[in-house]
Amino acid sequence: ALTRIRQKSTDLRRIVQTALERNVKKYDLQAKQLKDTEKELQQLKKDAALSDLDAILASREDINGVPVIAASAQADSMDSLRELADTVLDKSGSGVVLLAAVSGDKVQFVCKVDKGDTKKGLHAGKIIKAAAQAAGGNGGGRPDMAQAGGKQPEQIDAALRAGKDMVKNLRG
């Protein structure tokens, strides 16, 4: 009787161990698939933001001798908006980049100023503050980089104009 109980216990242990190993393998596979899907989603979001790049670069205008790009963009986070602003400034070579993106019922802004242009009196913090205030928000930052938020996404166009006006004022 004792031998039979030990045998059943051993069999039961094997069954449970096999089921457990099978479930762990399923979990690992699902975790890998989820990670791959998240990576693919991030790449698609990045591609969507970069698909606007040509249109954003085409919005370039000269304000008192400074190239200024002020545009709306697609970005799902402040990080991706900053990354896009970096890319636009790199492609532009110099000047000011002011980007705005709607996020839910808010608007986010990023302003980048080429280091050489900060020496000409341009200040990203002042530019972004003017833009954000036009959209019911506030913000600030360093001479070369600033970020802000606003509560009135419908005011993006007015905010971008306010940012460009601040560039005019700073370049006087």
Coordinates of N, CA and C in Angstrom, one line a residue:
A1 N 0.8 -1.2 0.0 CA 0.0 0.0 0.0 C 0.9 1.3 0.0
L2 N 1.9 1.2 0.8 CA 2.8 2.4 0.9 C 3.5 2.6 -0.4
T3 N 3.9 1.6 -1.1 CA 4.6 1.7 -2.4 C 3.7 2.3 -3.4
R4 N 2.4 1.9 -3.4 CA 1.4 2.4 -4.3 C 1.2 3.9 -4.1
I5 N 1.1 4.3 -2.8 CA 1.0 5.7 -2.5 C 2.2 6.5 -3.0
R6 N 3.4 6.0 -2.8 CA 4.6 6.7 -3.3 C 4.6 6.8 -4.8
Q7 N 4.1 5.7 -5.4 CA 4.1 5.8 -6.9 C 3.1 6.8 -7.4
K8 N 1.9 6.8 -6.8 CA 0.9 7.8 -7.2 C 1.4 9.2 -6.9
S9 N 2.1 9.4 -5.8 CA 2.6 10.7 -5.4 C 3.7 11.1 -6.5
T10 N 4.5 10.2 -6.9 CA 5.5 10.5 -7.9 C 4.9 10.8 -9.2
D11 N 3.8 10.0 -9.6 CA 3.1 10.3 -10.9 C 2.5 11.7 -10.8
L12 N 1.8 12.0 -9.7 CA 1.2 13.3 -9.6 C 2.2 14.4 -9.6
R13 N 3.3 14.3 -9.0 CA 4.4 15.3 -9.0 C 4.8 15.5 -10.5
R14 N 5.0 14.4 -11.3 CA 5.4 14.6 -12.7 C 4.3 15.3 -13.5
I15 N 3.1 15.0 -13.3 CA 2.0 15.6 -14.0 C 2.0 17.1 -13.7
V16 N 2.1 17.5 -12.4 CA 2.1 18.9 -12.0 C 3.3 19.6 -12.6
Q17 N 4.4 19.0 -12.5 CA 5.7 19.6 -13.0 C 5.6 19.8 -14.5
T18 N 5.0 18.8 -15.3 CA 4.9 19.0 -16.7 C 3.9 20.1 -17.1
A19 N 2.8 20.2 -16.4 CA 1.8 21.3 -16.6 C 2.5 22.6 -16.3
L20 N 3.2 22.7 -15.2 CA 3.9 23.9 -14.8 C 4.9 24.4 -15.9
E21 N 5.7 23.4 -16.3 CA 6.7 23.8 -17.4 C 6.0 24.2 -18.7
R22 N 4.9 23.6 -19.0 CA 4.1 24.0 -20.2 C 3.6 25.4 -20.0
N23 N 3.1 25.8 -18.9 CA 2.6 27.1 -18.6 C 3.7 28.1 -18.6
V24 N 4.8 27.8 -18.1 CA 5.9 28.7 -18.1 C 6.4 29.0 -19.5
K25 N 6.4 28.0 -20.3 CA 6.8 28.2 -21.7 C 5.8 29.1 -22.4
K26 N 4.5 28.9 -22.2 CA 3.5 29.7 -22.8 C 3.6 31.2 -22.3
Y27 N 3.9 31.3 -21.0 CA 4.0 32.7 -20.5 C 5.2 33.4 -21.2
D28 N 6.4 32.7 -21.2 CA 7.6 33.2 -21.9 C 7.3 33.7 -23.3
L29 N 6.6 32.8 -24.0 CA 6.3 33.1 -25.4 C 5.4 34.3 -25.5
Q30 N 4.3 34.4 -24.7 CA 3.4 35.6 -24.7 C 4.2 36.9 -24.3
A31 N 5.1 36.7 -23.3 CA 5.8 37.9 -22.9 C 6.7 38.4 -24.0
K32 N 7.4 37.5 -24.7 CA 8.2 37.9 -25.9 C 7.4 38.5 -27.0
Q33 N 6.2 37.9 -27.3 CA 5.3 38.5 -28.3 C 4.9 39.9 -27.9
L34 N 4.5 40.1 -26.6 CA 4.1 41.4 -26.1 C 5.3 42.4 -26.3
K35 N 6.5 42.1 -25.9 CA 7.6 42.9 -26.0 C 7.9 43.3 -27.5
D36 N 7.8 42.3 -28.4 CA 8.0 42.6 -29.8 C 6.9 43.5 -30.3
T37 N 5.6 43.3 -29.9 CA 4.5 44.2 -30.4 C 4.7 45.6 -29.9
E38 N 5.2 45.8 -28.6 CA 5.4 47.1 -28.1 C 6.5 47.8 -28.8
K39 N 7.6 47.0 -29.2 CA 8.7 47.6 -29.9 C 8.2 48.1 -31.3
E40 N 7.4 47.2 -31.9 CA 6.8 47.6 -33.3 C 5.9 48.8 -33.2
L41 N 5.1 48.9 -32.1 CA 4.3 50.1 -31.9 C 5.1 51.3 -31.8
Q42 N 6.1 51.3 -31.0 CA 7.0 52.4 -30.8 C 7.6 52.9 -32.1
Q43 N 8.0 51.9 -32.9 CA 8.6 52.2 -34.3 C 7.6 52.9 -35.2
L44 N 6.3 52.3 -35.1 CA 5.3 52.9 -36.0 C 5.0 54.4 -35.5
K45 N 5.0 54.6 -34.2 CA 4.7 56.0 -33.7 C 5.9 56.9 -34.2
K46 N 7.1 56.4 -34.1 CA 8.2 57.2 -34.5 C 8.1 57.5 -36.0
D47 N 7.8 56.5 -36.8 CA 7.6 56.6 -38.3 C 6.5 57.6 -38.6
A48 N 5.4 57.6 -37.8 CA 4.3 58.6 -38.0 C 4.8 60.0 -37.8
A49 N 5.6 60.2 -36.7 CA 6.1 61.5 -36.4 C 7.0 62.0 -37.5
L50 N 7.9 61.1 -38.0 CA 8.9 61.4 -39.0 C 8.2 61.6 -40.4
S51 N 7.0 61.0 -40.6 CA 6.3 61.2 -41.8 C 5.9 62.7 -42.1
D52 N 5.8 63.4 -41.0 CA 5.5 64.8 -41.0 C 6.7 65.7 -41.3
L53 N 7.9 65.1 -41.3 CA 9.2 65.8 -41.4 C 9.3 66.7 -42.6
D54 N 8.9 66.3 -43.8 CA 9.0 67.1 -45.0 C 8.1 68.3 -44.8
A55 N 6.9 68.1 -44.4 CA 5.9 69.2 -44.2 C 6.4 70.2 -43.2
I56 N 7.0 69.7 -42.1 CA 7.5 70.5 -41.0 C 8.7 71.4 -41.6
L57 N 9.6 70.7 -42.3 CA 10.7 71.5 -42.8 C 10.3 72.5 -43.8
A58 N 9.2 72.2 -44.6 CA 8.7 73.1 -45.6 C 8.1 74.4 -44.9
S59 N 7.8 74.3 -43.7 CA 7.2 75.5 -43.0 C 8.3 76.5 -42.6
R60 N 9.5 76.3 -42.9 CA 10.6 77.2 -42.6 C 10.4 78.5 -43.2
E61 N 10.7 79.5 -42.4 CA 10.6 80.9 -42.8 C 11.8 81.7 -42.2
D62 N 12.1 82.8 -42.8 CA 13.2 83.6 -42.3 C 12.6 84.8 -41.5
I63 N 13.0 84.9 -40.3 CA 12.5 86.0 -39.4 C 13.7 86.8 -38.9
N64 N 13.9 88.0 -39.5 CA 15.0 88.9 -39.1 C 16.3 88.1 -39.2
G65 N 16.5 87.4 -40.3 CA 17.8 86.7 -40.6 C 18.0 85.4 -39.8
V66 N 16.9 84.9 -39.2 CA 17.0 83.6 -38.5 C 16.0 82.6 -39.1
P67 N 16.5 81.4 -39.5 CA 15.5 80.4 -40.0 C 14.6 79.9 -38.8
V68 N 13.3 80.0 -39.0 CA 12.4 79.6 -38.0 C 11.4 78.5 -38.5
I69 N 11.3 77.4 -37.8 CA 10.3 76.4 -38.2 C 9.4 76.3 -37.0
A70 N 8.1 76.6 -37.3 CA 7.1 76.6 -36.3 C 5.9 75.8 -36.9
A71 N 5.6 74.6 -36.3 CA 4.6 73.7 -36.9 C 4.0 72.8 -35.9
S72 N 2.8 72.3 -36.3 CA 2.2 71.2 -35.5 C 2.8 69.9 -35.9
A73 N 2.8 68.9 -35.0 CA 3.4 67.6 -35.3 C 2.6 66.5 -34.6
Q74 N 2.8 65.3 -35.1 CA 2.2 64.2 -34.4 C 3.3 63.6 -33.5
A75 N 2.9 63.5 -32.2 CA 3.8 63.0 -31.2 C 2.9 62.5 -30.1
D76 N 3.2 61.3 -29.6 CA 2.4 60.7 -28.5 C 2.9 61.0 -27.1
S77 N 4.1 61.6 -27.1 CA 4.7 62.0 -25.8 C 5.6 63.2 -25.9
M78 N 5.9 63.8 -24.8 CA 6.9 64.9 -24.8 C 8.3 64.3 -25.3
D79 N 8.6 63.1 -24.9 CA 9.9 62.6 -25.4 C 10.0 62.5 -26.9
S80 N 8.9 62.0 -27.5 CA 8.9 61.9 -29.0 C 8.9 63.2 -29.6
L81 N 8.2 64.2 -29.0 CA 8.2 65.6 -29.5 C 9.6 66.2 -29.5
R82 N 10.3 66.0 -28.4 CA 11.6 66.5 -28.2 C 12.6 65.8 -29.3
E83 N 12.4 64.5 -29.4 CA 13.2 63.8 -30.4 C 13.0 64.3 -31.8
L84 N 11.7 64.6 -32.1 CA 11.4 65.2 -33.4 C 12.0 66.5 -33.6
A85 N 11.9 67.4 -32.6 CA 12.5 68.7 -32.6 C 14.0 68.6 -32.8
D86 N 14.7 67.7 -32.2 CA 16.1 67.5 -32.4 C 16.4 67.1 -33.9
T87 N 15.6 66.2 -34.4 CA 15.7 65.8 -35.8 C 15.5 67.0 -36.8
V88 N 14.5 67.8 -36.5 CA 14.2 69.0 -37.4 C 15.3 70.0 -37.3
L89 N 15.8 70.3 -36.1 CA 16.9 71.2 -36.0 C 18.2 70.7 -36.6
D90 N 18.5 69.4 -36.5 CA 19.6 68.8 -37.2 C 19.5 69.0 -38.7
K91 N 18.3 68.7 -39.3 CA 18.1 68.8 -40.7 C 18.2 70.3 -41.1
S92 N 17.7 71.2 -40.3 CA 17.6 72.6 -40.6 C 19.0 73.2 -40.6
G93 N 19.8 72.8 -39.6 CA 21.2 73.2 -39.5 C 21.4 74.4 -38.5
S94 N 20.4 75.3 -38.4 CA 20.5 76.3 -37.4 C 19.1 76.9 -37.3
G95 N 19.0 77.9 -36.4 CA 17.8 78.6 -36.2 C 16.9 78.2 -35.0
V96 N 15.6 78.3 -35.2 CA 14.7 78.0 -34.1 C 13.7 77.0 -34.6
V97 N 13.4 76.0 -33.8 CA 12.3 75.0 -34.1 C 11.3 75.1 -32.9
L98 N 10.1 75.3 -33.3 CA 9.0 75.3 -32.3 C 7.9 74.4 -32.8
L99 N 7.7 73.3 -32.0 CA 6.8 72.3 -32.4 C 5.7 72.2 -31.4
A100 N 4.5 71.9 -31.8 CA 3.3 71.7 -31.0 C 2.6 70.4 -31.3
A101 N 2.1 69.7 -30.3 CA 1.4 68.4 -30.6 C 0.2 68.3 -29.6
V102 N -0.9 68.0 -30.1 CA -2.1 67.8 -29.3 C -2.0 66.4 -28.6
S103 N -2.3 66.4 -27.3 CA -2.3 65.2 -26.5 C -3.6 65.2 -25.7
G104 N -4.6 64.6 -26.2 CA -5.9 64.6 -25.5 C -6.5 66.0 -25.5
D105 N -6.8 66.5 -24.4 CA -7.4 67.9 -24.4 C -6.4 68.9 -24.0
K106 N -5.1 68.6 -24.2 CA -4.0 69.5 -23.9 C -3.1 69.6 -25.2
V107 N -2.2 70.6 -25.1 CA -1.2 70.7 -26.2 C 0.2 70.8 -25.5
Q108 N 1.1 70.2 -26.2 CA 2.5 70.2 -25.7 C 3.4 70.9 -26.7
F109 N 4.4 71.7 -26.2 CA 5.3 72.4 -27.0 C 6.7 72.1 -26.7
V110 N 7.5 72.1 -27.7 CA 9.0 72.0 -27.5 C 9.6 73.0 -28.4
C111 N 10.6 73.7 -27.9 CA 11.3 74.7 -28.7 C 12.8 74.4 -28.5
K112 N 13.5 74.4 -29.7 CA 15.0 74.2 -29.7 C 15.6 75.4 -30.5
V113 N 16.6 75.9 -29.9 CA 17.4 77.0 -30.6 C 18.8 76.5 -30.7
D114 N 19.3 76.7 -32.0 CA 20.7 76.3 -32.2 C 21.6 77.1 -31.3
K115 N 22.6 76.5 -30.8 CA 23.5 77.1 -29.8 C 24.1 78.4 -30.3
G116 N 24.4 78.4 -31.6 CA 25.0 79.7 -32.2 C 24.0 80.8 -32.2
D117 N 22.7 80.4 -32.4 CA 21.6 81.5 -32.4 C 21.3 82.0 -31.0
T118 N 21.6 81.2 -30.0 CA 21.4 81.7 -28.6 C 22.3 82.9 -28.3
K119 N 23.5 82.9 -29.0 CA 24.4 84.0 -28.8 C 23.9 85.3 -29.5
K120 N 22.9 85.1 -30.4 CA 22.3 86.3 -31.1 C 21.1 86.8 -30.3
G121 N 20.9 86.3 -29.1 CA 19.8 86.8 -28.2 C 18.6 86.0 -28.2
L122 N 18.6 84.9 -29.0 CA 17.4 84.0 -29.0 C 17.4 83.1 -27.8
H123 N 16.2 82.9 -27.2 CA 16.1 82.1 -26.0 C 14.8 81.3 -26.0
A124 N 15.1 79.9 -26.1 CA 14.0 79.0 -26.2 C 12.9 79.1 -25.1
G125 N 13.4 79.4 -23.9 CA 12.5 79.6 -22.7 C 11.5 80.7 -22.9
K126 N 12.0 81.8 -23.5 CA 11.1 83.0 -23.7 C 10.2 82.7 -24.9
I127 N 10.7 82.1 -25.9 CA 9.8 81.7 -27.1 C 8.7 80.8 -26.7
I128 N 9.0 79.8 -25.9 CA 8.0 78.8 -25.5 C 7.0 79.3 -24.6
K129 N 7.5 80.2 -23.7 CA 6.5 80.8 -22.8 C 5.5 81.6 -23.5
A130 N 5.9 82.4 -24.5 CA 4.9 83.2 -25.3 C 3.9 82.2 -26.0
A131 N 4.4 81.1 -26.6 CA 3.6 80.2 -27.3 C 2.6 79.5 -26.3
A132 N 3.1 79.0 -25.2 CA 2.3 78.3 -24.3 C 1.2 79.2 -23.7
Q133 N 1.5 80.5 -23.4 CA 0.5 81.4 -22.8 C -0.6 81.7 -23.8
A134 N -0.3 81.6 -25.1 CA -1.3 81.8 -26.1 C -2.3 80.6 -26.2
A135 N -1.9 79.5 -25.6 CA -2.7 78.3 -25.6 C -3.2 78.0 -24.2
G136 N -3.2 79.0 -23.3 CA -3.7 78.8 -22.0 C -2.8 78.0 -21.0
G137 N -1.5 78.1 -21.3 CA -0.5 77.3 -20.5 C 0.6 78.2 -20.1
N138 N 1.7 77.5 -19.7 CA 2.9 78.2 -19.3 C 4.1 77.2 -19.5
G139 N 5.3 77.7 -19.5 CA 6.5 76.9 -19.6 C 7.7 77.7 -19.6
G140 N 8.8 77.1 -19.8 CA 10.1 77.8 -19.9 C 11.2 76.8 -20.0
G141 N 12.4 77.3 -19.9 CA 13.6 76.4 -20.1 C 14.8 77.2 -20.3
R142 N 15.8 76.5 -20.8 CA 17.1 77.0 -21.1 C 17.1 77.8 -22.4
P143 N 18.2 78.5 -22.7 CA 18.2 79.3 -24.0 C 18.2 78.4 -25.2
D144 N 18.7 77.1 -25.1 CA 18.7 76.3 -26.3 C 17.6 75.2 -26.3
M145 N 16.9 75.0 -25.2 CA 15.8 74.0 -25.2 C 14.8 74.3 -24.1
A146 N 13.5 74.3 -24.5 CA 12.4 74.5 -23.5 C 11.2 73.7 -23.9
Q147 N 10.4 73.4 -22.9 CA 9.1 72.7 -23.2 C 8.0 73.3 -22.3
A148 N 6.8 73.1 -22.8 CA 5.7 73.7 -22.1 C 4.4 72.9 -22.4
G149 N 3.3 73.3 -21.7 CA 2.0 72.7 -22.0 C 1.0 73.8 -22.0
G150 N -0.1 73.5 -22.7 CA -1.2 74.4 -22.7 C -2.5 73.7 -22.6
K151 N -3.6 74.4 -22.2 CA -4.9 73.7 -22.0 C -5.9 74.0 -23.1
Q152 N -5.4 74.7 -24.2 CA -6.3 75.0 -25.3 C -5.7 74.6 -26.6
P153 N -5.9 73.3 -26.9 CA -5.3 72.8 -28.2 C -5.8 73.5 -29.4
E154 N -7.0 74.0 -29.3 CA -7.6 74.7 -30.5 C -6.8 76.0 -30.8
Q155 N -5.9 76.4 -29.9 CA -5.2 77.7 -30.1 C -3.8 77.4 -30.6
I156 N -3.5 76.2 -31.2 CA -2.2 75.9 -31.6 C -1.6 76.9 -32.6
D157 N -2.5 77.3 -33.6 CA -2.0 78.2 -34.6 C -1.6 79.6 -34.0
A158 N -2.5 80.1 -33.1 CA -2.2 81.3 -32.4 C -0.9 81.2 -31.6
A159 N -0.7 80.0 -31.0 CA 0.5 79.8 -30.1 C 1.7 79.8 -31.0
L160 N 1.7 79.2 -32.1 CA 2.9 79.2 -33.0 C 3.2 80.6 -33.5
R161 N 2.1 81.3 -33.8 CA 2.3 82.7 -34.2 C 3.0 83.5 -33.1
A162 N 2.5 83.3 -31.9 CA 3.1 84.0 -30.7 C 4.5 83.7 -30.5
G163 N 4.9 82.4 -30.8 CA 6.3 82.0 -30.7 C 7.1 82.7 -31.8
K164 N 6.6 82.8 -33.0 CA 7.3 83.5 -34.1 C 7.4 85.0 -33.7
D165 N 6.4 85.6 -33.2 CA 6.4 87.0 -32.8 C 7.5 87.2 -31.7
M166 N 7.7 86.3 -30.8 CA 8.7 86.4 -29.8 C 10.1 86.4 -30.5
V167 N 10.3 85.6 -31.5 CA 11.5 85.6 -32.2 C 11.8 86.9 -32.8
K168 N 10.8 87.5 -33.4 CA 10.9 88.9 -34.0 C 11.3 89.9 -32.9
N169 N 10.7 89.8 -31.7 CA 11.0 90.7 -30.6 C 12.4 90.5 -30.1
L170 N 12.8 89.3 -30.0 CA 14.2 89.0 -29.5 C 15.2 89.4 -30.5
R171 N 14.9 89.4 -31.7 CA 15.9 89.8 -32.8 C 15.8 91.3 -33.1
G172 N 14.7 91.9 -32.6 CA 14.5 93.3 -32.8 C 15.1 93.9 -33.9

